[in-house]
Amino acid sequence: MTYKKIAVLVGSLRKESLNRKMANALISLAPESLDLEIIEMGQLPLYNQDLDDHPPQAWVDFKNRIQGVDGVLFITPEYNRSVPGVLKNAIDVGSRPYGESAWEGKPGAVLSVSPGAVGGFGANHHLRQSLVFLDVPCMQQPEAYIRAAEGFFNAQGEITKDSTREFLKKFMMSFSNWVVKHASKAAQQSEAA
Ligand SMILES: Cc1cc2nc3c(=O)[nH]c(=O)nc-3n(C[C@H](O)[C@H](O)[C@H](O)COP(=O)(O)O)c2cc1C
């Protein structure tokens, strides 16, 4: 079997984050073909274009890790109907200097989690707007706006509802197929890195 390395980016730094619980649940529900790893973003200094010529080591390390994967799974909360700053900062860091973006051609998928009624729809679609510009082929279907109300996870962080687990398995299988379909451009990037 050919394994695909996937970076999982979680847009919340909170210890009890619903989105981090979701990331861990998705890792356990994913098909064997995906080798998923959460890549942390909280340590990244804020993007500043003045530093493009002498980037902080944390930026370099982050870009290298993104360049080395076959795809990216974005799992994001919604902050004020958009993407949390920590995730937007990481996207900006990975995108520069101009012409040297780590994101280009990496197949991606977006899943949003919120206790709110619309499951982070606003953040999910704001993020997709950036991914269009960054030339990240983003999986269209199934869409995933997850409303994680009280009782969604049990004390072990597992998803309590069978039908939701089945949906998320389907989501991850579709993502695996998506990554294979769009893998060639991402592979060129990792070879060049
Ligand atoms: C600064 C801030 C803004 C928020 N804005 C929204 C919002 O626009 N829509 C929404 O559904 N929830 C919003 N929330 C609530 C979050 O969805 C909720 O705190 C969620 O648990 C955050 O994800 P996490 O559990 O992964 O940290 C906001 C929370 C914060 C802290």
PDB file of C-alpha atoms and ligand atoms in Angstrom:
ATOM      1  CA  MET A   1       0.000   0.000   0.000  1.00  0.00           C
ATOM      2  CA  THR A   2       1.218   3.538  -0.765  1.00  0.00           C
ATOM      3  CA  TYR A   3       0.992   5.748   2.288  1.00  0.00           C
ATOM      4  CA  LYS A   4       0.303   9.442   2.038  1.00  0.00           C
ATOM      5  CA  LYS A   5       1.750  11.769   4.658  1.00  0.00           C
ATOM      6  CA  ILE A   6      -0.787  14.296   5.842  1.00  0.00           C
ATOM      7  CA  ALA A   7      -0.265  17.401   7.969  1.00  0.00           C
ATOM      8  CA  VAL A   8      -3.175  18.057  10.311  1.00  0.00           C
ATOM      9  CA  LEU A   9      -3.521  21.719  11.270  1.00  0.00           C
ATOM     10  CA  VAL A  10      -5.776  22.460  14.239  1.00  0.00           C
ATOM     11  CA  GLY A  11      -6.867  26.083  14.533  1.00  0.00           C
ATOM     12  CA  SER A  12      -7.208  26.134  18.329  1.00  0.00           C
ATOM     13  CA  LEU A  13      -4.539  26.290  21.035  1.00  0.00           C
ATOM     14  CA  ARG A  14      -6.960  25.487  23.854  1.00  0.00           C
ATOM     15  CA  LYS A  15      -6.200  22.392  25.976  1.00  0.00           C
ATOM     16  CA  GLU A  16      -9.795  21.115  25.864  1.00  0.00           C
ATOM     17  CA  SER A  17     -10.292  22.151  22.237  1.00  0.00           C
ATOM     18  CA  LEU A  18     -13.189  20.463  20.456  1.00  0.00           C
ATOM     19  CA  ASN A  19     -11.241  20.804  17.217  1.00  0.00           C
ATOM     20  CA  ARG A  20      -8.221  18.999  18.663  1.00  0.00           C
ATOM     21  CA  LYS A  21     -10.485  16.229  19.930  1.00  0.00           C
ATOM     22  CA  MET A  22     -11.917  16.047  16.427  1.00  0.00           C
ATOM     23  CA  ALA A  23      -8.409  15.879  14.941  1.00  0.00           C
ATOM     24  CA  ASN A  24      -7.544  12.932  17.174  1.00  0.00           C
ATOM     25  CA  ALA A  25     -10.853  11.226  16.381  1.00  0.00           C
ATOM     26  CA  LEU A  26     -10.249  11.665  12.635  1.00  0.00           C
ATOM     27  CA  ILE A  27      -6.746  10.240  12.947  1.00  0.00           C
ATOM     28  CA  SER A  28      -8.229   7.118  14.535  1.00  0.00           C
ATOM     29  CA  LEU A  29     -11.026   6.849  11.932  1.00  0.00           C
ATOM     30  CA  ALA A  30      -8.815   7.420   8.865  1.00  0.00           C
ATOM     31  CA  PRO A  31      -8.010   4.646   6.386  1.00  0.00           C
ATOM     32  CA  GLU A  32      -4.582   3.002   6.712  1.00  0.00           C
ATOM     33  CA  SER A  33      -3.474   4.728   3.521  1.00  0.00           C
ATOM     34  CA  LEU A  34      -3.151   8.027   5.418  1.00  0.00           C
ATOM     35  CA  ASP A  35      -0.302   8.744   7.803  1.00  0.00           C
ATOM     36  CA  LEU A  36      -1.602  11.763   9.723  1.00  0.00           C
ATOM     37  CA  GLU A  37       0.304  13.994  12.098  1.00  0.00           C
ATOM     38  CA  ILE A  38      -0.751  17.154  13.906  1.00  0.00           C
ATOM     39  CA  ILE A  39       1.708  19.948  13.161  1.00  0.00           C
ATOM     40  CA  GLU A  40       1.715  22.605  15.866  1.00  0.00           C
ATOM     41  CA  MET A  41       1.352  26.304  14.973  1.00  0.00           C
ATOM     42  CA  GLY A  42       1.246  28.062  18.361  1.00  0.00           C
ATOM     43  CA  GLN A  43       5.024  28.558  18.435  1.00  0.00           C
ATOM     44  CA  LEU A  44       5.157  30.495  15.154  1.00  0.00           C
ATOM     45  CA  PRO A  45       6.089  34.187  15.511  1.00  0.00           C
ATOM     46  CA  LEU A  46       3.605  36.507  13.825  1.00  0.00           C
ATOM     47  CA  TYR A  47       4.294  36.888  10.134  1.00  0.00           C
ATOM     48  CA  ASN A  48       6.288  40.024   9.288  1.00  0.00           C
ATOM     49  CA  GLN A  49       7.398  40.604   5.708  1.00  0.00           C
ATOM     50  CA  ASP A  50      10.557  42.392   6.933  1.00  0.00           C
ATOM     51  CA  LEU A  51      11.843  38.984   8.059  1.00  0.00           C
ATOM     52  CA  ASP A  52      11.461  37.244   4.673  1.00  0.00           C
ATOM     53  CA  ASP A  53      15.235  37.352   4.036  1.00  0.00           C
ATOM     54  CA  HIS A  54      16.151  36.148   7.570  1.00  0.00           C
ATOM     55  CA  PRO A  55      13.162  34.095   8.728  1.00  0.00           C
ATOM     56  CA  PRO A  56      12.884  32.854  12.323  1.00  0.00           C
ATOM     57  CA  GLN A  57      13.861  29.176  12.637  1.00  0.00           C
ATOM     58  CA  ALA A  58      10.289  28.278  13.647  1.00  0.00           C
ATOM     59  CA  TRP A  59       9.032  29.552  10.267  1.00  0.00           C
ATOM     60  CA  VAL A  60      11.691  27.580   8.389  1.00  0.00           C
ATOM     61  CA  ASP A  61      10.908  24.387  10.311  1.00  0.00           C
ATOM     62  CA  PHE A  62       7.175  24.789   9.745  1.00  0.00           C
ATOM     63  CA  LYS A  63       7.596  25.385   6.000  1.00  0.00           C
ATOM     64  CA  ASN A  64       9.889  22.376   5.693  1.00  0.00           C
ATOM     65  CA  ARG A  65       7.332  20.165   7.380  1.00  0.00           C
ATOM     66  CA  ILE A  66       4.556  21.348   5.081  1.00  0.00           C
ATOM     67  CA  GLN A  67       6.777  20.879   2.044  1.00  0.00           C
ATOM     68  CA  GLY A  68       7.421  17.293   3.129  1.00  0.00           C
ATOM     69  CA  VAL A  69       3.778  16.150   3.201  1.00  0.00           C
ATOM     70  CA  ASP A  70       1.426  14.902   0.492  1.00  0.00           C
ATOM     71  CA  GLY A  71      -1.636  16.753   1.740  1.00  0.00           C
ATOM     72  CA  VAL A  72      -3.069  19.000   4.424  1.00  0.00           C
ATOM     73  CA  LEU A  73      -6.156  18.560   6.579  1.00  0.00           C
ATOM     74  CA  PHE A  74      -7.406  21.801   8.128  1.00  0.00           C
ATOM     75  CA  ILE A  75      -9.591  21.474  11.237  1.00  0.00           C
ATOM     76  CA  THR A  76     -10.785  24.828  12.390  1.00  0.00           C
ATOM     77  CA  PRO A  77     -13.004  26.565  14.903  1.00  0.00           C
ATOM     78  CA  GLU A  78     -14.846  29.704  13.901  1.00  0.00           C
ATOM     79  CA  TYR A  79     -13.727  32.971  15.489  1.00  0.00           C
ATOM     80  CA  ASN A  80     -15.994  35.899  14.700  1.00  0.00           C
ATOM     81  CA  ARG A  81     -17.268  34.154  11.564  1.00  0.00           C
ATOM     82  CA  SER A  82     -13.738  33.612  10.279  1.00  0.00           C
ATOM     83  CA  VAL A  83     -10.536  31.629  10.800  1.00  0.00           C
ATOM     84  CA  PRO A  84      -8.646  31.995  14.137  1.00  0.00           C
ATOM     85  CA  GLY A  85      -5.508  34.133  13.920  1.00  0.00           C
ATOM     86  CA  VAL A  86      -3.204  31.226  14.780  1.00  0.00           C
ATOM     87  CA  LEU A  87      -4.257  29.368  11.636  1.00  0.00           C
ATOM     88  CA  LYS A  88      -4.206  32.423   9.390  1.00  0.00           C
ATOM     89  CA  ASN A  89      -0.721  33.263  10.669  1.00  0.00           C
ATOM     90  CA  ALA A  90       0.516  29.756   9.825  1.00  0.00           C
ATOM     91  CA  ILE A  91      -1.013  30.026   6.358  1.00  0.00           C
ATOM     92  CA  ASP A  92       0.743  33.361   5.801  1.00  0.00           C
ATOM     93  CA  VAL A  93       4.071  32.038   7.139  1.00  0.00           C
ATOM     94  CA  GLY A  94       3.888  29.026   4.826  1.00  0.00           C
ATOM     95  CA  SER A  95       3.019  31.165   1.815  1.00  0.00           C
ATOM     96  CA  ARG A  96       6.048  33.484   1.746  1.00  0.00           C
ATOM     97  CA  PRO A  97       8.450  34.737   0.375  1.00  0.00           C
ATOM     98  CA  TYR A  98       6.320  35.345  -2.720  1.00  0.00           C
ATOM     99  CA  GLY A  99       6.844  32.525  -5.201  1.00  0.00           C
ATOM    100  CA  GLU A 100       8.131  30.108  -2.540  1.00  0.00           C
ATOM    101  CA  SER A 101       4.861  28.963  -1.015  1.00  0.00           C
ATOM    102  CA  ALA A 102       4.853  25.608   0.757  1.00  0.00           C
ATOM    103  CA  TRP A 103       1.133  25.154   0.050  1.00  0.00           C
ATOM    104  CA  GLU A 104       1.137  25.149  -3.741  1.00  0.00           C
ATOM    105  CA  GLY A 105      -0.462  22.028  -5.177  1.00  0.00           C
ATOM    106  CA  LYS A 106      -0.923  20.238  -1.838  1.00  0.00           C
ATOM    107  CA  PRO A 107      -4.316  18.535  -1.817  1.00  0.00           C
ATOM    108  CA  GLY A 108      -6.367  19.771   1.130  1.00  0.00           C
ATOM    109  CA  ALA A 109      -9.627  19.341   2.992  1.00  0.00           C
ATOM    110  CA  VAL A 110     -11.397  21.550   5.507  1.00  0.00           C
ATOM    111  CA  LEU A 111     -13.544  20.510   8.431  1.00  0.00           C
ATOM    112  CA  SER A 112     -14.930  23.007  10.943  1.00  0.00           C
ATOM    113  CA  VAL A 113     -16.173  22.303  14.452  1.00  0.00           C
ATOM    114  CA  SER A 114     -18.231  24.640  16.606  1.00  0.00           C
ATOM    115  CA  PRO A 115     -20.855  24.337  19.335  1.00  0.00           C
ATOM    116  CA  GLY A 116     -22.756  26.954  17.291  1.00  0.00           C
ATOM    117  CA  ALA A 117     -25.730  26.047  15.103  1.00  0.00           C
ATOM    118  CA  VAL A 118     -23.948  26.401  11.743  1.00  0.00           C
ATOM    119  CA  GLY A 119     -20.883  24.306  12.677  1.00  0.00           C
ATOM    120  CA  GLY A 120     -18.289  26.922  11.768  1.00  0.00           C
ATOM    121  CA  PHE A 121     -19.556  27.393   8.197  1.00  0.00           C
ATOM    122  CA  GLY A 122     -18.175  30.966   8.066  1.00  0.00           C
ATOM    123  CA  ALA A 123     -14.635  29.939   9.043  1.00  0.00           C
ATOM    124  CA  ASN A 124     -14.761  26.915   6.744  1.00  0.00           C
ATOM    125  CA  HIS A 125     -15.540  29.057   3.716  1.00  0.00           C
ATOM    126  CA  HIS A 126     -13.212  31.943   4.617  1.00  0.00           C
ATOM    127  CA  LEU A 127     -10.432  29.385   4.759  1.00  0.00           C
ATOM    128  CA  ARG A 128     -11.379  28.008   1.349  1.00  0.00           C
ATOM    129  CA  GLN A 129     -11.017  31.543  -0.042  1.00  0.00           C
ATOM    130  CA  SER A 130      -7.320  31.587   0.970  1.00  0.00           C
ATOM    131  CA  LEU A 131      -6.830  28.061  -0.362  1.00  0.00           C
ATOM    132  CA  VAL A 132      -8.040  29.132  -3.811  1.00  0.00           C
ATOM    133  CA  PHE A 133      -5.327  31.801  -3.953  1.00  0.00           C
ATOM    134  CA  LEU A 134      -2.703  29.382  -2.584  1.00  0.00           C
ATOM    135  CA  ASP A 135      -3.515  26.807  -5.290  1.00  0.00           C
ATOM    136  CA  VAL A 136      -4.485  24.139  -2.766  1.00  0.00           C
ATOM    137  CA  PRO A 137      -6.925  21.796  -4.513  1.00  0.00           C
ATOM    138  CA  CYS A 138      -9.542  21.589  -1.783  1.00  0.00           C
ATOM    139  CA  MET A 139     -11.941  18.643  -1.504  1.00  0.00           C
ATOM    140  CA  GLN A 140     -15.474  19.787  -2.309  1.00  0.00           C
ATOM    141  CA  GLN A 141     -17.522  16.830  -1.069  1.00  0.00           C
ATOM    142  CA  PRO A 142     -18.457  15.783   1.469  1.00  0.00           C
ATOM    143  CA  GLU A 143     -18.632  19.176   3.190  1.00  0.00           C
ATOM    144  CA  ALA A 144     -18.126  19.031   6.954  1.00  0.00           C
ATOM    145  CA  TYR A 145     -19.569  21.687   9.266  1.00  0.00           C
ATOM    146  CA  ILE A 146     -19.695  19.846  12.566  1.00  0.00           C
ATOM    147  CA  ARG A 147     -21.891  21.079  15.389  1.00  0.00           C
ATOM    148  CA  ALA A 148     -20.268  19.674  18.529  1.00  0.00           C
ATOM    149  CA  ALA A 149     -22.917  20.313  21.154  1.00  0.00           C
ATOM    150  CA  GLU A 150     -22.844  18.970  24.741  1.00  0.00           C
ATOM    151  CA  GLY A 151     -22.232  15.189  24.734  1.00  0.00           C
ATOM    152  CA  PHE A 152     -20.659  15.080  21.253  1.00  0.00           C
ATOM    153  CA  PHE A 153     -17.451  13.593  22.738  1.00  0.00           C
ATOM    154  CA  ASN A 154     -17.313  11.214  25.692  1.00  0.00           C
ATOM    155  CA  ALA A 155     -14.796  11.562  28.555  1.00  0.00           C
ATOM    156  CA  GLN A 156     -12.165   9.696  26.479  1.00  0.00           C
ATOM    157  CA  GLY A 157     -12.587  12.202  23.636  1.00  0.00           C
ATOM    158  CA  GLU A 158     -14.422   9.699  21.422  1.00  0.00           C
ATOM    159  CA  ILE A 159     -17.382  10.653  19.248  1.00  0.00           C
ATOM    160  CA  THR A 160     -20.510   9.296  20.860  1.00  0.00           C
ATOM    161  CA  LYS A 161     -22.850   9.022  17.856  1.00  0.00           C
ATOM    162  CA  ASP A 162     -22.441   6.075  15.441  1.00  0.00           C
ATOM    163  CA  SER A 163     -23.856   7.973  12.458  1.00  0.00           C
ATOM    164  CA  THR A 164     -21.356  10.825  12.970  1.00  0.00           C
ATOM    165  CA  ARG A 165     -18.461   8.363  13.169  1.00  0.00           C
ATOM    166  CA  GLU A 166     -19.648   6.756   9.922  1.00  0.00           C
ATOM    167  CA  PHE A 167     -19.874  10.156   8.227  1.00  0.00           C
ATOM    168  CA  LEU A 168     -16.357  11.063   9.365  1.00  0.00           C
ATOM    169  CA  LYS A 169     -14.975   7.733   8.131  1.00  0.00           C
ATOM    170  CA  LYS A 170     -16.516   8.506   4.741  1.00  0.00           C
ATOM    171  CA  PHE A 171     -15.008  12.003   4.878  1.00  0.00           C
ATOM    172  CA  MET A 172     -11.525  10.573   5.509  1.00  0.00           C
ATOM    173  CA  MET A 173     -11.872   7.923   2.803  1.00  0.00           C
ATOM    174  CA  SER A 174     -12.906  10.621   0.311  1.00  0.00           C
ATOM    175  CA  PHE A 175      -9.917  12.696   1.411  1.00  0.00           C
ATOM    176  CA  SER A 176      -7.587   9.751   0.875  1.00  0.00           C
ATOM    177  CA  ASN A 177      -8.916   9.377  -2.685  1.00  0.00           C
ATOM    178  CA  TRP A 178      -8.615  13.126  -3.203  1.00  0.00           C
ATOM    179  CA  VAL A 179      -4.962  13.134  -2.124  1.00  0.00           C
ATOM    180  CA  VAL A 180      -4.114  10.277  -4.489  1.00  0.00           C
ATOM    181  CA  LYS A 181      -5.892  12.045  -7.354  1.00  0.00           C
ATOM    182  CA  HIS A 182      -3.996  15.302  -6.802  1.00  0.00           C
ATOM    183  CA  ALA A 183      -0.720  13.853  -5.559  1.00  0.00           C
ATOM    184  CA  SER A 184       1.632  14.531  -8.464  1.00  0.00           C
ATOM    185  CA  LYS A 185       2.077  18.291  -7.977  1.00  0.00           C
ATOM    186  CA  ALA A 186       2.513  17.858  -4.216  1.00  0.00           C
ATOM    187  CA  ALA A 187       5.158  15.152  -4.820  1.00  0.00           C
ATOM    188  CA  GLN A 188       7.148  17.486  -7.075  1.00  0.00           C
ATOM    189  CA  GLN A 189       7.128  20.027  -4.218  1.00  0.00           C
ATOM    190  CA  SER A 190       8.376  17.519  -1.604  1.00  0.00           C
ATOM    191  CA  GLU A 191      11.151  16.346  -3.941  1.00  0.00           C
ATOM    192  CA  ALA A 192      12.272  19.927  -4.492  1.00  0.00           C
ATOM    193  CA  ALA A 193      12.261  20.623  -0.694  1.00  0.00           C
TER     194      ALA A 193
HETATM  195  C1  LIG B   1     -12.696  34.884  19.915  1.00  0.00           C
HETATM  196  C2  LIG B   1     -13.830  33.897  19.715  1.00  0.00           C
HETATM  197  C3  LIG B   1     -14.751  34.113  18.715  1.00  0.00           C
HETATM  198  C4  LIG B   1     -15.765  33.175  18.464  1.00  0.00           C
HETATM  199  N1  LIG B   1     -16.604  33.340  17.402  1.00  0.00           N
HETATM  200  C5  LIG B   1     -17.466  32.357  17.063  1.00  0.00           C
HETATM  201  C6  LIG B   1     -18.194  32.405  15.836  1.00  0.00           C
HETATM  202  O1  LIG B   1     -18.105  33.344  15.062  1.00  0.00           O
HETATM  203  N2  LIG B   1     -19.004  31.359  15.529  1.00  0.00           N
HETATM  204  C7  LIG B   1     -19.121  30.257  16.350  1.00  0.00           C
HETATM  205  O2  LIG B   1     -19.851  29.324  16.012  1.00  0.00           O
HETATM  206  N3  LIG B   1     -18.448  30.180  17.523  1.00  0.00           N
HETATM  207  C8  LIG B   1     -17.619  31.192  17.881  1.00  0.00           C
HETATM  208  N4  LIG B   1     -16.881  31.105  19.041  1.00  0.00           N
HETATM  209  C9  LIG B   1     -17.091  29.951  19.935  1.00  0.00           C
HETATM  210  C10 LIG B   1     -16.215  28.779  19.507  1.00  0.00           C
HETATM  211  O3  LIG B   1     -16.862  28.086  18.456  1.00  0.00           O
HETATM  212  C11 LIG B   1     -15.996  27.847  20.688  1.00  0.00           C
HETATM  213  O4  LIG B   1     -15.279  28.545  21.705  1.00  0.00           O
HETATM  214  C12 LIG B   1     -15.251  26.591  20.272  1.00  0.00           C
HETATM  215  O5  LIG B   1     -15.261  25.673  21.340  1.00  0.00           O
HETATM  216  C13 LIG B   1     -13.817  26.922  19.855  1.00  0.00           C
HETATM  217  O6  LIG B   1     -13.169  25.772  19.332  1.00  0.00           O
HETATM  218  P1  LIG B   1     -12.211  24.864  20.241  1.00  0.00           P
HETATM  219  O7  LIG B   1     -13.107  24.164  21.224  1.00  0.00           O
HETATM  220  O8  LIG B   1     -11.588  23.926  19.287  1.00  0.00           O
HETATM  221  O9  LIG B   1     -11.244  25.761  20.939  1.00  0.00           O
HETATM  222  C14 LIG B   1     -15.873  32.037  19.303  1.00  0.00           C
HETATM  223  C15 LIG B   1     -14.949  31.855  20.357  1.00  0.00           C
HETATM  224  C16 LIG B   1     -13.939  32.770  20.548  1.00  0.00           C
HETATM  225  C17 LIG B   1     -12.940  32.520  21.669  1.00  0.00           C
END
